[in-house]
Amino acid sequence: MPYGPPLLLASLNPIAVAAGDDIPDAVTIDDATVSRSDLLGSATSVAERIARADRVAVLAEPTLRTVIAVVGCLIAGVTVVPVPPDSGVAERAHILRDSGAQAWLGPAPEDTELPVVPVRLHARSWHTYAEPDPAAIAFILYTSGTTGAPKGVMLSRGAIAAGLDALAEAWDWTRKDTLVHGLPLFHVHGLILGLLGPLRFGSPLIHTGKPTPEAYAAAGGSLYFGVPTVWSRIAEKPELAQELGKARLLVSGSAPLPVPVFEKLTELTGQAPVERYGMSETMITLSTRADGERRPGWVGTPVRGVHTRLRDEAGEPVPHDGTSIGALQVRGPMLFDGYLNRPEATAQDWTEDGWFRTGDVAVIDAGGFHRIVGRESIDLIKSGGYRIGAGEVETVLLGHPAVAEAAVVGLPDDDLGQRIVAFVVARSTVSDGLGAELTDYVEAQLSAHKRPREIRFADSLPRNAMGKVQKKQLG
């Protein structure tokens, strides 16, 4: 039953708690479980101590203290600056300086000069706060940009609510679900979707600490979030993957899910995974649906309220024919409010007629299905007069039984402009002639101009915390 006015964290409505409508296992994390009433009481206690602050930093470790700190800030209307726990000294100093964070809330690095406000797990307060303005900035998330220092993405409460509600519709996400994931709590995927989603809809959350196949299989949830690396490891353990067949929905994001992994998961679990697309600046704008088609290598259609378009290098429309590549631009109610302290960077990312330039390139078919080719700066390869998507070549390479991982880049070439180079992690010892075999394999499935001109074998590919390959480090 509804209780009072709408809230961003609707399941933590004080009126519902006072009426005895509790959720005993609202959040399980760090081997600790907290009920809805206890989470509300402890987070409100935090809110009382920080209510006069504007912005505070939270060392976003996967712990109950982090959850309470974040919820306390949202109750008080204080902006949260999540800081990756593995960030280096220089990165951390930049985030604190750029954000203007006034204190650490909860655990803090030993070398900090900021005041530290403790988060007490057993403190309780039942003070009631008015819901902050939907336009208020809830989070400043720092992107791991490919150039320069990370930029602070400002996300409002209203944008977060709109983004989560659009996903609830696409995924049929309700309080009957139990969400399971082990993702970091300093990005959109783990923090906004993975923590605020359950607290908005009232679905219990089980955070596994680390996203291991064993932990996922043992959790017994109905809704699972994972990045491709997680799903790949699960697909390699059939007996554990089969346990996830009991779930209602398996969602993959933060990087493209290789087609072979998609197909293996489908075979082992009896259901095709849901893929979606988004970024810190936009949250999730595209997704396949719980009740719709799930096509390997494609991320579905716009969620509620979102519009998309493709533009070529001259700014002209690109046809939705399923093959033509264009720069992806989006509009929607879940988009960010700009980069903190970066008005010029903010302006550069928006068109004159109000569309956000994602920096990604994509194709759209006649039915509105989207396939992300990759980043315009590194995944759109211009070779011999052709425009080639690195992701298309990577998908074919991953279909070869000898290939465990693949990343394709365009490197400078005096003749072609850029030559296609594939970095490959093999499943076993590299045999003589495997490079030529892979080149022929790609040429047999794609056009000749899309074949790699060079295959380089590596022990591993450089990835960030969300599993995305750092292609700037290849070459």
Coordinates of N, CA and C in Angstrom, one line a residue, residues 299-383:
V299 N 21.8 -3.9 -27.8 CA 21.4 -3.4 -26.5 C 19.9 -3.0 -26.4
G300 N 19.1 -3.3 -27.4 CA 17.7 -3.0 -27.3 C 17.3 -1.7 -27.8
T301 N 16.2 -1.2 -27.2 CA 15.5 0.0 -27.6 C 15.5 1.0 -26.5
P302 N 15.2 2.3 -26.8 CA 15.2 3.3 -25.8 C 14.2 3.0 -24.6
V303 N 14.6 3.2 -23.4 CA 13.7 3.0 -22.3 C 12.7 4.2 -22.2
R304 N 11.8 4.2 -21.4 CA 10.7 5.2 -21.3 C 11.3 6.6 -21.2
G305 N 10.8 7.5 -22.1 CA 11.2 8.9 -22.0 C 12.5 9.2 -22.8
V306 N 13.2 8.2 -23.4 CA 14.4 8.4 -24.1 C 14.2 8.5 -25.6
H307 N 14.9 9.4 -26.2 CA 15.0 9.4 -27.7 C 16.4 9.4 -28.1
T308 N 16.7 8.7 -29.3 CA 18.0 8.6 -29.8 C 18.1 9.0 -31.3
R309 N 19.3 9.4 -31.7 CA 19.5 9.6 -33.1 C 20.9 9.4 -33.5
L310 N 21.2 9.1 -34.8 CA 22.6 8.9 -35.3 C 22.9 10.0 -36.2
R311 N 24.2 10.5 -36.1 CA 24.6 11.6 -37.0 C 26.0 11.2 -37.6
D312 N 26.2 11.6 -38.9 CA 27.5 11.4 -39.5 C 28.5 12.5 -39.2
E313 N 29.7 12.5 -39.8 CA 30.7 13.5 -39.4 C 30.3 14.9 -39.8
A314 N 29.3 15.0 -40.8 CA 28.8 16.3 -41.2 C 27.6 16.8 -40.4
G315 N 27.2 15.9 -39.5 CA 26.0 16.3 -38.7 C 24.7 15.9 -39.3
E316 N 24.8 15.1 -40.4 CA 23.6 14.7 -41.1 C 23.1 13.3 -40.6
P317 N 21.7 13.1 -40.7 CA 21.2 11.8 -40.2 C 21.7 10.6 -40.9
V318 N 21.9 9.5 -40.1 CA 22.4 8.3 -40.6 C 21.2 7.3 -40.6
P319 N 21.0 6.6 -41.7 CA 19.8 5.7 -41.8 C 19.8 4.6 -40.8
H320 N 18.6 4.2 -40.4 CA 18.4 3.1 -39.5 C 18.2 1.9 -40.3
D321 N 19.3 1.4 -40.8 CA 19.3 0.2 -41.6 C 20.0 -1.0 -41.1
G322 N 20.5 -0.9 -39.8 CA 21.1 -2.0 -39.1 C 22.6 -2.2 -39.5
T323 N 23.1 -1.4 -40.4 CA 24.5 -1.5 -40.8 C 25.3 -0.2 -40.8
S324 N 24.6 0.9 -41.1 CA 25.2 2.2 -41.2 C 25.6 2.7 -39.8
I325 N 26.9 3.2 -39.7 CA 27.4 3.6 -38.4 C 27.3 5.1 -38.2
G326 N 26.9 5.6 -37.1 CA 26.8 7.0 -36.8 C 27.1 7.3 -35.3
A327 N 27.3 8.6 -35.1 CA 27.5 9.0 -33.7 C 26.2 9.0 -33.0
L328 N 26.2 8.4 -31.8 CA 24.9 8.3 -31.0 C 24.7 9.5 -30.2
Q329 N 23.5 10.1 -30.3 CA 23.1 11.2 -29.5 C 21.7 10.9 -28.8
V330 N 21.5 11.3 -27.6 CA 20.4 10.9 -26.8 C 19.7 12.1 -26.1
R331 N 18.5 12.0 -25.8 CA 17.7 12.9 -24.9 C 16.9 12.1 -24.0
G332 N 16.7 12.6 -22.8 CA 15.8 11.9 -21.8 C 15.9 12.6 -20.4
P333 N 14.9 12.2 -19.6 CA 14.8 12.8 -18.2 C 15.8 12.3 -17.2
M334 N 16.6 11.3 -17.6 CA 17.6 10.8 -16.6 C 19.0 11.3 -16.9
L335 N 19.2 12.3 -17.8 CA 20.5 12.8 -18.1 C 21.0 13.7 -17.0
F336 N 22.3 13.9 -17.0 CA 23.0 14.6 -15.9 C 22.8 16.1 -16.1
D337 N 23.2 16.9 -15.0 CA 23.1 18.3 -15.0 C 24.4 19.0 -15.4
G338 N 25.3 18.3 -16.0 CA 26.6 18.9 -16.4 C 27.8 18.4 -15.6
Y339 N 29.0 18.8 -16.0 CA 30.2 18.5 -15.3 C 30.5 19.6 -14.3
L340 N 30.8 19.2 -13.1 CA 31.1 20.2 -12.0 C 32.3 21.0 -12.4
N341 N 32.2 22.3 -12.3 CA 33.3 23.3 -12.6 C 33.8 23.2 -14.0
R342 N 33.0 22.6 -14.9 CA 33.5 22.5 -16.3 C 32.4 23.0 -17.3
P343 N 32.1 24.2 -17.3 CA 31.0 24.7 -18.2 C 31.4 24.5 -19.7
E344 N 32.7 24.7 -20.1 CA 33.1 24.5 -21.5 C 33.0 23.0 -21.9
A345 N 33.4 22.1 -21.0 CA 33.3 20.7 -21.4 C 31.8 20.3 -21.5
T346 N 31.0 20.8 -20.6 CA 29.6 20.5 -20.6 C 29.0 21.0 -21.9
A347 N 29.3 22.2 -22.3 CA 28.7 22.8 -23.6 C 29.2 22.0 -24.8
Q348 N 30.4 21.5 -24.8 CA 30.9 20.7 -25.9 C 30.2 19.4 -26.1
D349 N 29.6 18.9 -25.1 CA 28.9 17.6 -25.2 C 27.5 17.7 -25.6
W350 N 27.0 18.9 -25.8 CA 25.6 19.1 -26.1 C 25.5 19.7 -27.5
T351 N 24.5 19.3 -28.3 CA 24.3 20.0 -29.6 C 23.5 21.2 -29.4
E352 N 23.4 22.1 -30.4 CA 22.7 23.3 -30.2 C 21.2 23.1 -30.1
D353 N 20.7 21.9 -30.6 CA 19.2 21.6 -30.4 C 18.9 20.7 -29.3
G354 N 19.9 20.6 -28.3 CA 19.6 19.9 -27.0 C 19.8 18.4 -27.0
W355 N 20.6 17.8 -27.8 CA 20.9 16.4 -27.7 C 22.3 16.2 -27.1
F356 N 22.5 15.2 -26.3 CA 23.8 14.9 -25.6 C 24.6 14.0 -26.6
R357 N 25.8 14.4 -26.8 CA 26.7 13.6 -27.6 C 27.4 12.5 -26.7
T358 N 27.0 11.3 -26.9 CA 27.5 10.2 -26.0 C 29.0 9.9 -26.3
G359 N 29.5 10.2 -27.4 CA 30.9 9.9 -27.8 C 31.0 8.4 -28.3
D360 N 29.9 7.7 -28.3 CA 29.8 6.4 -28.8 C 29.3 6.3 -30.2
V361 N 29.6 5.3 -31.0 CA 29.1 5.1 -32.3 C 28.2 3.9 -32.3
A362 N 27.2 3.9 -33.1 CA 26.2 2.8 -33.0 C 25.6 2.6 -34.4
V363 N 24.8 1.5 -34.5 CA 23.9 1.3 -35.6 C 22.5 1.0 -35.0
I364 N 21.5 1.4 -35.8 CA 20.1 1.2 -35.4 C 19.4 0.5 -36.5
D365 N 18.6 -0.5 -36.2 CA 17.9 -1.2 -37.3 C 16.5 -0.6 -37.5
A366 N 15.8 -1.1 -38.5 CA 14.5 -0.6 -38.8 C 13.5 -0.7 -37.7
G367 N 13.7 -1.7 -36.8 CA 12.8 -1.8 -35.6 C 13.2 -1.0 -34.4
G368 N 14.3 -0.3 -34.5 CA 14.7 0.6 -33.4 C 15.7 -0.1 -32.5
F369 N 16.1 -1.3 -32.8 CA 17.1 -2.0 -32.0 C 18.5 -1.3 -32.2
H370 N 19.3 -1.2 -31.1 CA 20.6 -0.5 -31.2 C 21.7 -1.5 -31.0
R371 N 22.8 -1.3 -31.7 CA 24.0 -2.0 -31.4 C 25.1 -1.0 -31.3
I372 N 25.9 -1.1 -30.1 CA 26.9 -0.1 -29.9 C 28.2 -0.6 -30.5
V373 N 28.8 0.2 -31.4 CA 30.0 -0.2 -32.0 C 31.2 0.1 -31.1
G374 N 31.1 1.2 -30.3 CA 32.2 1.5 -29.4 C 32.4 3.0 -29.3
R375 N 33.5 3.4 -28.7 CA 33.8 4.8 -28.6 C 34.2 5.4 -29.9
E376 N 33.7 6.6 -30.2 CA 34.0 7.2 -31.5 C 35.5 7.5 -31.6
S377 N 36.2 7.7 -30.5 CA 37.6 8.1 -30.5 C 38.5 6.9 -30.7
I378 N 38.1 5.7 -30.3 CA 39.0 4.6 -30.3 C 38.4 3.4 -31.0
D379 N 37.1 3.3 -31.1 CA 36.5 2.1 -31.7 C 36.0 2.2 -33.1
L380 N 36.0 3.5 -33.6 CA 35.6 3.7 -35.0 C 37.0 3.8 -35.8
I381 N 37.2 2.8 -36.6 CA 38.5 2.7 -37.3 C 38.3 3.1 -38.7
K382 N 39.1 4.1 -39.2 CA 39.0 4.5 -40.6 C 40.2 4.0 -41.3
S383 N 40.0 2.9 -42.1 CA 41.1 2.2 -42.8 C 40.8 2.1 -44.3

